[in-house]
Coordinates of C-alpha atoms and ligand atoms in Angstrom, one line a residue:
X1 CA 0.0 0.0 0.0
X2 CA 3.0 2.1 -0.4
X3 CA 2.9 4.7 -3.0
X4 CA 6.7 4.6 -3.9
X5 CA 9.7 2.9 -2.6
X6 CA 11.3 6.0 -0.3
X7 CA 8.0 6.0 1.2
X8 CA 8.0 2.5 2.1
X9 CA 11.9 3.1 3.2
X10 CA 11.3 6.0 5.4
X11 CA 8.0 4.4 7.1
X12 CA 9.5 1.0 8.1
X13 CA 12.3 3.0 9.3
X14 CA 10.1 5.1 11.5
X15 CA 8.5 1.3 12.3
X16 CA 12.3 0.1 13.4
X17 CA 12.6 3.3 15.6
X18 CA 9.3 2.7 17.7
X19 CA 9.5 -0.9 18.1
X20 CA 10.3 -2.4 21.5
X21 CA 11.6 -5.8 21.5
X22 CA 11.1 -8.3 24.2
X23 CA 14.9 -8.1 24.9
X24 CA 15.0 -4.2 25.0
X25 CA 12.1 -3.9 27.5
X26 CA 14.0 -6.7 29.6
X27 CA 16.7 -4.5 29.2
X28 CA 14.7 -1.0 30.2
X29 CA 13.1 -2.7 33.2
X30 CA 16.5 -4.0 34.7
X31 CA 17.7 -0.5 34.3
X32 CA 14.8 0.7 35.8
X33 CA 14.9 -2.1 38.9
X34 CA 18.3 -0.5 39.0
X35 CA 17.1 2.7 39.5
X36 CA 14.5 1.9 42.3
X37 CA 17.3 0.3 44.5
X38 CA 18.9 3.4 44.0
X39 CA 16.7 5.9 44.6
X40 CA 15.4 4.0 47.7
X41 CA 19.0 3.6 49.0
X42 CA 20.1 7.5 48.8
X43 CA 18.1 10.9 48.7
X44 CA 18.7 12.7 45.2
X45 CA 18.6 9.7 42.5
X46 CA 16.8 9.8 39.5
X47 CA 14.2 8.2 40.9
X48 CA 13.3 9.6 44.0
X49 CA 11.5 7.5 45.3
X50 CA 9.9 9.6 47.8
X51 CA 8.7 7.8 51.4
X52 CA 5.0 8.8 52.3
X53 CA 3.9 9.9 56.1
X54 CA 2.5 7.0 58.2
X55 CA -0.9 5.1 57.9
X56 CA -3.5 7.1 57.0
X57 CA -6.8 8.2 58.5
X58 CA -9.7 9.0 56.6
X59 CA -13.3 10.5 58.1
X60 CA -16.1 10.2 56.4
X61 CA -18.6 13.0 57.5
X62 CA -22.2 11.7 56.3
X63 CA -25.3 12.8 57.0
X64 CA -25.7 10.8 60.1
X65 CA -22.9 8.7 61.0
X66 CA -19.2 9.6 61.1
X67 CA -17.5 6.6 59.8
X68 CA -13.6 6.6 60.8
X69 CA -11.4 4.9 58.7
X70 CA -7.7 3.9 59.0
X71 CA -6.1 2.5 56.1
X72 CA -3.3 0.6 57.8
X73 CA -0.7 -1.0 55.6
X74 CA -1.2 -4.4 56.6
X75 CA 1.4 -7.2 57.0
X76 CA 1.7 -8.9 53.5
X77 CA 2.4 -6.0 51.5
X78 CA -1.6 -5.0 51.4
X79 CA -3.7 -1.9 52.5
X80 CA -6.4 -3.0 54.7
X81 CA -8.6 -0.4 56.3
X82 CA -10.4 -0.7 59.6
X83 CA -13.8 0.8 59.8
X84 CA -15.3 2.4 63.2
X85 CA -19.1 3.7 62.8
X86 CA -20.2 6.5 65.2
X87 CA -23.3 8.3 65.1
X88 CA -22.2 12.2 64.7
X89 CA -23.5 13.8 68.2
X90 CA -26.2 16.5 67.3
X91 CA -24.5 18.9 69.5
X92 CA -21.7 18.6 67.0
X93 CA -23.9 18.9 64.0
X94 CA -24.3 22.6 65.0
X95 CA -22.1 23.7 67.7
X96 CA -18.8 25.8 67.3
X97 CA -15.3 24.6 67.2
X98 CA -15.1 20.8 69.4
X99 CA -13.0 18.4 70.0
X100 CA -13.5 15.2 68.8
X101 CA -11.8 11.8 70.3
X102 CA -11.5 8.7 68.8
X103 CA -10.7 6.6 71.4
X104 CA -10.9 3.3 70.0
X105 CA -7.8 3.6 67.6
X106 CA -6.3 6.3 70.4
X107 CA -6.3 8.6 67.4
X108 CA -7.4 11.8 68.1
X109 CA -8.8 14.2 65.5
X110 CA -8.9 17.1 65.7
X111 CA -12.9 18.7 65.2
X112 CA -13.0 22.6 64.4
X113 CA -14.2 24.8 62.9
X114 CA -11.9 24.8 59.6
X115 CA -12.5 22.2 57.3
X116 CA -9.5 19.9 57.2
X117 CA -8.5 19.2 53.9
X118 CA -6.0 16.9 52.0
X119 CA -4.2 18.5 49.0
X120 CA -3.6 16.8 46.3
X121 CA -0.3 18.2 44.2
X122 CA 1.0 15.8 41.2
X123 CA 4.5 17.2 41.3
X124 CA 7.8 16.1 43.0
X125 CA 7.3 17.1 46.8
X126 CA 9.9 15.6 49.2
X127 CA 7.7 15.5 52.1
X128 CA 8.8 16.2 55.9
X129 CA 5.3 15.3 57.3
X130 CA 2.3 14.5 56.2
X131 CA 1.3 18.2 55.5
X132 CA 4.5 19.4 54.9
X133 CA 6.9 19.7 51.9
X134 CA 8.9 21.0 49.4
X135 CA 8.7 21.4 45.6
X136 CA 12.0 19.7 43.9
X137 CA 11.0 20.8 40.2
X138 CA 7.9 21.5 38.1
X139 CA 7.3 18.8 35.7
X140 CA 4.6 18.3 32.9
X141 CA 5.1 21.8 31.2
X142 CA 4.5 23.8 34.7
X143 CA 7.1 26.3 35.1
X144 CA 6.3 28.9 38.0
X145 CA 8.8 30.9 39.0
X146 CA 10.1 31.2 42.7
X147 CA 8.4 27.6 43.9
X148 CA 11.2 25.4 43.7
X149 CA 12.2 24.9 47.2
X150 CA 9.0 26.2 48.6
X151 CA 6.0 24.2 50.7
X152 CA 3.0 24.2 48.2
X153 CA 0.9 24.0 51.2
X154 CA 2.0 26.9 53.5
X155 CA 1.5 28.9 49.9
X156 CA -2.1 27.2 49.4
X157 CA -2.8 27.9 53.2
X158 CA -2.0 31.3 53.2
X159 CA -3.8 31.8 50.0
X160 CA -7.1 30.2 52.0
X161 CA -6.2 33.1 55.3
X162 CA -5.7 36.0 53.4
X163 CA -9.1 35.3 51.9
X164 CA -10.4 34.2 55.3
X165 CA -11.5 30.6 54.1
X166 CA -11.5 28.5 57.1
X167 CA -9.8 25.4 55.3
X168 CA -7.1 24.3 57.1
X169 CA -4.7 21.6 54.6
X170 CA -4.2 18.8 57.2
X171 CA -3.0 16.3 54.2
X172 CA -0.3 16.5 51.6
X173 CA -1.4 13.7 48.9
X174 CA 0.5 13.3 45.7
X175 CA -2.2 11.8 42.8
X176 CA 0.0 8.6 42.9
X177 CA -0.6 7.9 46.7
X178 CA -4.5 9.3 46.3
X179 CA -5.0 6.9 43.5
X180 CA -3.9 3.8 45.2
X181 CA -5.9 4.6 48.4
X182 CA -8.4 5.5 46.5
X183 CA -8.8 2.3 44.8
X184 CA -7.6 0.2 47.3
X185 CA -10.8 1.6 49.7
X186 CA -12.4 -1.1 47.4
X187 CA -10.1 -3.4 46.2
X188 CA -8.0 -4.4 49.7
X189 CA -5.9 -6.1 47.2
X190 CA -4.3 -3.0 45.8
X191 CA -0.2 -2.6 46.1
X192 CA -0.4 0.1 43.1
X193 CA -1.2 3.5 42.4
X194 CA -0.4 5.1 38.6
X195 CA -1.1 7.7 36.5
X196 CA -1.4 7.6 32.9
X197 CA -2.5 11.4 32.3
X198 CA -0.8 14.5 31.3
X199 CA 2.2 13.1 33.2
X200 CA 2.7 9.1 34.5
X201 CA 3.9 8.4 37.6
X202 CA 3.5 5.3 40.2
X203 CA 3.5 4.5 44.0
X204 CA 3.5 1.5 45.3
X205 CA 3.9 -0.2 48.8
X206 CA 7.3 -0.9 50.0
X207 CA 9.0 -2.8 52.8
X208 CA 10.6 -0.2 55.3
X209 CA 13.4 -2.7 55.4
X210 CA 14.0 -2.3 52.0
X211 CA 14.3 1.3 52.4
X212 CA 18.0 1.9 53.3
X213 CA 17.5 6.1 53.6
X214 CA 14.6 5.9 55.5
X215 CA 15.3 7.8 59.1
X216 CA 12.0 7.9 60.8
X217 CA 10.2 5.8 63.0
X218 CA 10.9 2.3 62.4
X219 CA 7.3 0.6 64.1
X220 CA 5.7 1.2 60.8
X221 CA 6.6 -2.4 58.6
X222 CA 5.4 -0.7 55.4
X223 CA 5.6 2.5 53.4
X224 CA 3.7 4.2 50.5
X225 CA 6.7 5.3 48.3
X226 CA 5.4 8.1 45.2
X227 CA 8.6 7.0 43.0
X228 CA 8.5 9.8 40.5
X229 CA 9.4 7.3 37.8
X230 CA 8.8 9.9 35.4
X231 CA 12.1 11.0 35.7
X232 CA 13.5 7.5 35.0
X233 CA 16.5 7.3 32.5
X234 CA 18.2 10.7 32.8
X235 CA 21.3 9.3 32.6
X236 CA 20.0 8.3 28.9
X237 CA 21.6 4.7 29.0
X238 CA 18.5 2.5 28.4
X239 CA 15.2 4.8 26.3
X240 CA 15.5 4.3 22.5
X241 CA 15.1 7.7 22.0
X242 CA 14.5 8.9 18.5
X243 CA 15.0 12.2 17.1
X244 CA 11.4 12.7 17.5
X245 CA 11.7 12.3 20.9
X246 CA 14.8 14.4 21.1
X247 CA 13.1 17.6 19.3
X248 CA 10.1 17.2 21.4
X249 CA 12.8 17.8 24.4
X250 CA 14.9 20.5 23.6
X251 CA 11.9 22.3 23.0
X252 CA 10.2 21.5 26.1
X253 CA 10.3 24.0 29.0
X254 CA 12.0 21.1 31.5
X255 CA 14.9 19.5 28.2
X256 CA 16.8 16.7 29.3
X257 CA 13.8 16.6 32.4
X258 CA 11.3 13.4 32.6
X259 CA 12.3 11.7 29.7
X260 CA 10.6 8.2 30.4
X261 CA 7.2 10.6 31.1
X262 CA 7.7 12.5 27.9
X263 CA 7.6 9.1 26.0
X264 CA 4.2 8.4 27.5
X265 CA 2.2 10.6 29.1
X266 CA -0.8 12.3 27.3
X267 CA 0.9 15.1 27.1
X268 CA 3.6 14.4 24.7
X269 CA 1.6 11.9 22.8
X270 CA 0.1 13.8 19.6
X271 CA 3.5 15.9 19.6
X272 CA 5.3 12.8 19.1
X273 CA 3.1 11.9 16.2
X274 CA 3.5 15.6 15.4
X275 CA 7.2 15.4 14.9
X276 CA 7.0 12.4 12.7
X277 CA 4.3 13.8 10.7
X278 CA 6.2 16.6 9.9
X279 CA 9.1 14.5 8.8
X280 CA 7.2 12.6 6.3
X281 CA 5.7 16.0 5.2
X282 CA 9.3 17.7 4.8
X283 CA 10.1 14.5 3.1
X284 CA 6.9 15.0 0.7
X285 CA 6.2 11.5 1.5
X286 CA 2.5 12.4 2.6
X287 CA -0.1 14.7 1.8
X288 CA 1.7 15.5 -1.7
X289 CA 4.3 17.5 1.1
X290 CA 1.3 19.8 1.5
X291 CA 1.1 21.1 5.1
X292 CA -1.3 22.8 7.2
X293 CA -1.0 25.8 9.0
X294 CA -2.2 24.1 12.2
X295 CA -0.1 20.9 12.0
X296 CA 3.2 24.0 12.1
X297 CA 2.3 24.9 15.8
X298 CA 3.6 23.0 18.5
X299 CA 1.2 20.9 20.8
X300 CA -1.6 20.8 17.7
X301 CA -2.1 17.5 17.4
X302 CA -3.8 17.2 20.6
X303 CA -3.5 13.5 21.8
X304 CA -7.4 13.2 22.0
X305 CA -7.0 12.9 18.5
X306 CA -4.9 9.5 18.9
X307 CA -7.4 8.1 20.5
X308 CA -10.2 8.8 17.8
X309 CA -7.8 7.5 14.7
X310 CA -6.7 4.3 16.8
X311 CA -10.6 3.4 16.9
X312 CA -11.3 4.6 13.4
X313 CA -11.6 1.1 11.9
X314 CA -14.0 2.6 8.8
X315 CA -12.8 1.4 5.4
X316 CA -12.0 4.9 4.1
X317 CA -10.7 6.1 7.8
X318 CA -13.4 8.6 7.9
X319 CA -12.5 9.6 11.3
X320 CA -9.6 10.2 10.7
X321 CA -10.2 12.2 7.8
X322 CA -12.1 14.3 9.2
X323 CA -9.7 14.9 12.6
X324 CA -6.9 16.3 9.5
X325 CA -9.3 18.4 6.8
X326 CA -11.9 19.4 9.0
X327 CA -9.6 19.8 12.4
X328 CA -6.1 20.4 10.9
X329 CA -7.1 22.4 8.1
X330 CA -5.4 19.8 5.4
X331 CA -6.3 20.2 1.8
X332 CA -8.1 16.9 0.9
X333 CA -5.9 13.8 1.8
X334 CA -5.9 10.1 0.0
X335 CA -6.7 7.0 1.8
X336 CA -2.2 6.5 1.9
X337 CA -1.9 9.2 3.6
X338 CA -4.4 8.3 6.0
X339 CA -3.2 4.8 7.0
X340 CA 0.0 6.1 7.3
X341 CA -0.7 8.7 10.1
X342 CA -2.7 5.7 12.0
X343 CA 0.3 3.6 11.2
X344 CA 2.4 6.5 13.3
X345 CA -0.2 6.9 15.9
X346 CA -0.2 3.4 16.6
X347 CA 3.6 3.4 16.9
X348 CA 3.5 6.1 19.2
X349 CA 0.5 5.0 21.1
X350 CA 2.1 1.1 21.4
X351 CA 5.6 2.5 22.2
X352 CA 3.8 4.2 24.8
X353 CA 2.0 1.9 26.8
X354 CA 4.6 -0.7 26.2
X355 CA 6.8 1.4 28.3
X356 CA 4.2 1.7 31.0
X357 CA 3.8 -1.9 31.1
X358 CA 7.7 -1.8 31.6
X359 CA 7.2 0.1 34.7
X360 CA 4.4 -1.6 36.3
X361 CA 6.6 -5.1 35.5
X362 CA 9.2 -3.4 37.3
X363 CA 7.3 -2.4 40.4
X364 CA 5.9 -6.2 40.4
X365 CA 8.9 -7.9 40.0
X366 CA 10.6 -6.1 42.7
X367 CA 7.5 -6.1 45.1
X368 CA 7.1 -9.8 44.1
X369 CA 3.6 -8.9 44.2
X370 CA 2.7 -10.5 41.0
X371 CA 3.1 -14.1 42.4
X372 CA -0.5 -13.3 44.2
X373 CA -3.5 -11.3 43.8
X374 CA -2.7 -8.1 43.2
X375 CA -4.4 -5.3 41.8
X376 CA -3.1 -1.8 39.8
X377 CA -5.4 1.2 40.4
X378 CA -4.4 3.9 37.3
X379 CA -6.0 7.1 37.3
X380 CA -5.7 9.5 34.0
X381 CA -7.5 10.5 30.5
X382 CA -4.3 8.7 28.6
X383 CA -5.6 5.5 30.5
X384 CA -9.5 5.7 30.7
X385 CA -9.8 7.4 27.1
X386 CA -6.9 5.5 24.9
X387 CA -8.0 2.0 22.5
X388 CA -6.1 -1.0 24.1
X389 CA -4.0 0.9 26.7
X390 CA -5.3 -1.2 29.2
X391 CA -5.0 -4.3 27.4
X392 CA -1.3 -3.5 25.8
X393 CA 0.0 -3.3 29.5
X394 CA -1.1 -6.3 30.9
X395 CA 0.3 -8.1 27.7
X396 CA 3.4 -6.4 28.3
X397 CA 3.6 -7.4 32.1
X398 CA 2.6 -11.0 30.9
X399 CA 5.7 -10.3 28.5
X400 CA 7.8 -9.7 31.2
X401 CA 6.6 -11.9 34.0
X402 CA 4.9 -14.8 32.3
X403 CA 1.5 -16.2 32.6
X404 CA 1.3 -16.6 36.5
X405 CA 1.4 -12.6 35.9
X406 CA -1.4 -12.1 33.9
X407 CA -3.5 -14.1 36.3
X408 CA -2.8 -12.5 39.1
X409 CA -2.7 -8.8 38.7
X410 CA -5.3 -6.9 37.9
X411 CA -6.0 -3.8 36.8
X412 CA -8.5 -0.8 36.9
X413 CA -9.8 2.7 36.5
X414 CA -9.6 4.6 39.7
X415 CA -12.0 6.8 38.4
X416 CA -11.2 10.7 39.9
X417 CA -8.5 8.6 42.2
X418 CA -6.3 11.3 43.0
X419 CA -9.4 13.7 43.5
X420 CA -11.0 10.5 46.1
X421 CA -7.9 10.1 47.5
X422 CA -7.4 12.8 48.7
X423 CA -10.9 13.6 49.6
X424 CA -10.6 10.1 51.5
X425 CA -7.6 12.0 53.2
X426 CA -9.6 15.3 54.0
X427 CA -10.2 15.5 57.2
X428 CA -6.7 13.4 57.6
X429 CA -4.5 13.4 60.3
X430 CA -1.4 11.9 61.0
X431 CA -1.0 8.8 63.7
X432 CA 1.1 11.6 65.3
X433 CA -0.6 14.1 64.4
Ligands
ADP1 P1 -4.3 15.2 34.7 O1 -3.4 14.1 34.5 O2 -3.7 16.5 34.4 O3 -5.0 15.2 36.0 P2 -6.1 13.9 32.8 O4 -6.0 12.6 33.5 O5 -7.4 14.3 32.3 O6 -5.6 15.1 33.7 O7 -5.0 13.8 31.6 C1 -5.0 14.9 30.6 C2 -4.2 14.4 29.5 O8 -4.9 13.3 28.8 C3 -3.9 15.4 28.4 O9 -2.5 15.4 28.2 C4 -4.6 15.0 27.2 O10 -3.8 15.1 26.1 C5 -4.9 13.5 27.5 N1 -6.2 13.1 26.9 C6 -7.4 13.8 27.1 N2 -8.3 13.1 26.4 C7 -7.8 12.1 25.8 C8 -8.2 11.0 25.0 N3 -9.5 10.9 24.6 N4 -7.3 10.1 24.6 C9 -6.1 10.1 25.0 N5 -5.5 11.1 25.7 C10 -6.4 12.1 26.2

C-alpha cells in the first residue's frame, strides 16, 4: 500500500525506531529495577522514590454517622482499612469549634471549625510530614517561578487566610498515593497506584526494610513510596530515543527533564506523532508535502485525537479524515496518507504503553507482588480514554513476567483517584498528628 519505494523506506524505518523488542524492554526494566534500588537507597537519585507519612486516617462526615477509617498498611504488603461507625452527636452537628476523640484507635482528630483538607499536588514534593513539603522541580510543562524549594501547602494555606477561608490543609497527597488509596478503599488487594494522564507516575507499597535512607520511625513495617518514575533514565543509558523524541525535548520547557514521562504521558503523545508527521511532510512523503497551517504549531495534534484514529476502523478512515481536513485544516488527503498517520499513531501510542507496562513489571517484579493477587489502580484521561492501553500493558507485564502474571494482577480505572484520594484523606491526620 505504499505509494513509492522511499516511502515504504522511510516508514519501516520510523516502524524500526518505535518498536520495542522483548529483549530491549528486559533490558529498560533491569535499568529501571536499577534505579529503584537506588533511589530508595540515597536521597537525590533519579528516581526519588519519595517515602509517604505514616498510615493514613480518613473521616467520612455523612449525613448521620461519622464513619472513621484507617487505612493501615497491613502485614503482607496489602492496605487493609479498619472501619469504626459513630453516630455524629447533634450537638456537634451545630455547635462551634469541638474536640473530637477517637478513642478506639487512640487517634485523636482534631474537630474545628476549619475544614480539614487533603491536597492533592501531582508534582515532585519531598515531604517532611504529612502536611509538609517541598517542591523539587515542576514537571509536565509547569514552570512557575520562585516555587522550587518552597511548601506548596503553606503557599495554598496562606492563599485560603488571606481570603479568610476556614480550610485548614491537614493532608499533603500526591495523585500517585491518592490513587492507590483510593482504589484500594475497594479493592483491599491494591499494592499500586499510577497515573497515565498529562504526566505518569506510580507508587506502590514498600517494605521499610527495604528502604535503606529511611530515618523515621521504624514501628511502621510498610511504606507508600510516590517514586517519581517519570524521571526514569536521565542518565540516557537505556530509552530508545529517536530524534522525534529528542526535538520534542529541547523544545520542552524542562529538556533533558522526565524523559521516560515524555515518551508516555498524554501530554507528549500527539506531539510525538506531530514530529514524525512533519518529517514525512518535509520529506513530501504524505499529503503531496502539503502542510497545514495548524499541523506547524507545536502541541496541535492534541493527543485526544490519537485516541479517535486508533478506533477509526472505517474502510475509508473517515475519522480520521475528518480529525486532519476538518480539524487540521489539510487540503483533501488520500486514503495512503491516511493509513500512514494511524500507522504512526499506533507506533506512538504502542511505544507508549509498552513502556508503561515496563514500569508496572518493574514495580511487580521487585514487590514480588505478581506471584499473588494483586491489583493496579491507574487514574488519568491517557488510560481511561486510549484504545487498548489497558490491554497492551497487561500483555506487556505478561511479557515480562509470564502467565502466573497475567492471572494474578489486575488492573482498573480509579476513576477521579487522585481527587477520592485525597478527599478520602480530607479531614486526615497523622498517627502523630
Ligand atoms: P491530569 O493528568 O492533568 O490530572 P487527565 O488525566 O485528564 O488530567 O489527563 C490529561 C491528558 O490526557 C492530556 O495530556 C490529554 O492530552 C490527554 N487526553 C485527554 N483526552 C484524551 C483521550 N480521549 N485520549 C487520549 N488522551 C487524552
Amino acid at each position: 500500500t505504499y505509494t513509492c519505494d522511499t516511502q515504504k523506506e522511510v516508514v519501516l524505518d520510523i516502524v524500526r525506531q518505535f518498536t520495542l523488542s522483548t529483549e530491549k524492554l528486559h533490558e529498560i526494566k533491569a535499568n529501571f529495577q536499577e534505579g529503584m534500588r537506588k533511589g530508595l537507597a540515597k536521597d537525590g537519585e533519579t528516581l526519588a522514590m519519595i517515602t509517604s507519612f505514616g498510615s493514613f486516617l480518613a473521616l467520612d462526615v455523612g449525613g448521620t454517622n461519622l464513619r472513621v477509617v484507617n487505612v493501615l498498611l497491613g502485614g503482607s504488603g496489602q492496605i487493609s482499612t479498619r472501619q469504626a461507625k459513630y453516630k455524629i452527636d447533634e450537638a456537634l452537628k451545630v455547635g462551634p469549634a469541638k474536640a473530637l476523640f477517637v478513642d478506639e484507635h487512640q487517634i485523636r482528630v482534631h474537630g474545628g471549625s476549619a475544614i480539614q483538607m487533603g491536597f492533592t499536588f501531582s508534582f515532585p514534593v519531598l515531604q517532611t510530614s504529612i502536611n509538609r513539603g517541598t517542591l523539587i522541580t515542576w514537571t509536565k510543562g509547569f514552570n512557575a517561578s520562585g516555587m522550587v524549594g518552597k511548601d506548596p501547602v503553606i503557599m495554598l494555606q496562606d492563599a485560603f487566610n488571606r481570603r479568610h477561608v476556614p480550610v485548614q490543609v491537614a493532608a499533603l497527597v500526591n495523585d500517585t498515593v491518592g490513587t492507590l488509596l483510593a482504589y484500594a478503599y475497594n479493592n483491599p488487594e491494591t499494592a499500586i497506584g499510577v497515573i497515565f494522564g498529562t504526566g505518569t507516575n506510580g507508587a506502590y507499597i514498600e517494605q521499610v526494610d527495604r528502604i535503606p535512607k529511611w530515618r523515621g520511625p521504624s514501628q511502621e513495617r510498610e511504606m507508600i513510596i510516590n517514586m517519581e518514575f517519570g524521571a526514569f533514565d536521565k542518565e540516557r543509558a537505556v530509552l530508545p530515543l529517536t530524534m522525534f523524541d529528542n526535538k520534542l525535548d529541547r523544545k520542552s520547557v524542562n529538556p533533558s527533564k522526565q524523559l521516560f514521562e515524555k515518551m508516555i504521558a498524554g501530554m507528549y503523545l500527539g506531539e510525538i506523532t506531530r514530529n514524525v508527521l512533519l518529517h514525512l511532510i518535509d520529506r513530501r512523503l504524505v499529503f503531496n508535502g502539503n502542510i497545514s497551517s495548524d499541523l506547524n504549531q507545536m502541541w496541535t495534534f492534541e493527543t485526544a485525537y490519537m485516541s479517535a484514529i486508533e478506533a477509526d476502523s472505517t474502510p475509508t478512515l473517515h475519522h480520521t479524515k475528518k480529525i486532519l481536513e476538518a480539524t487540521l485544516n489539510f487540503p483533501p488527503t488520500s486514503l495512503n496518507d491516511r493509513q500512514i498517520v494511524k500507522l504512526v499513531v499506533e507506533l506512538v501510542g504502542r511505544r507508549a504503553a509498552r513502556l508503561g507496562g515496563v514500569a508496572l513489571a518493574a514495580i511487580l517484579d521487585h514487590t514480588g507482588d505478581y506471584t499473588q493477587k494483586t491489583a493496579i489502580g491507574i487514574d488519568g484521561s491517557l488510560y481511561e480514554f486510549y484504545p487498548s492501553f489497558d490491554t497492551d500493558l497487561l500483555d506487556c507485564i505478561e511479557e515480562m513476567l509470564g502467565a502466573e502474571a497475567r492471572q494474578n494482577v489486575s488492573i482498573g480505572l480509579a476513576q477521579d483517584g487522585s481527587g477520592v484520594g485525597a478527599a478520602l484523606c480530607a479531614l486526615l491526620a497523622s498517627r502523630n498528628g
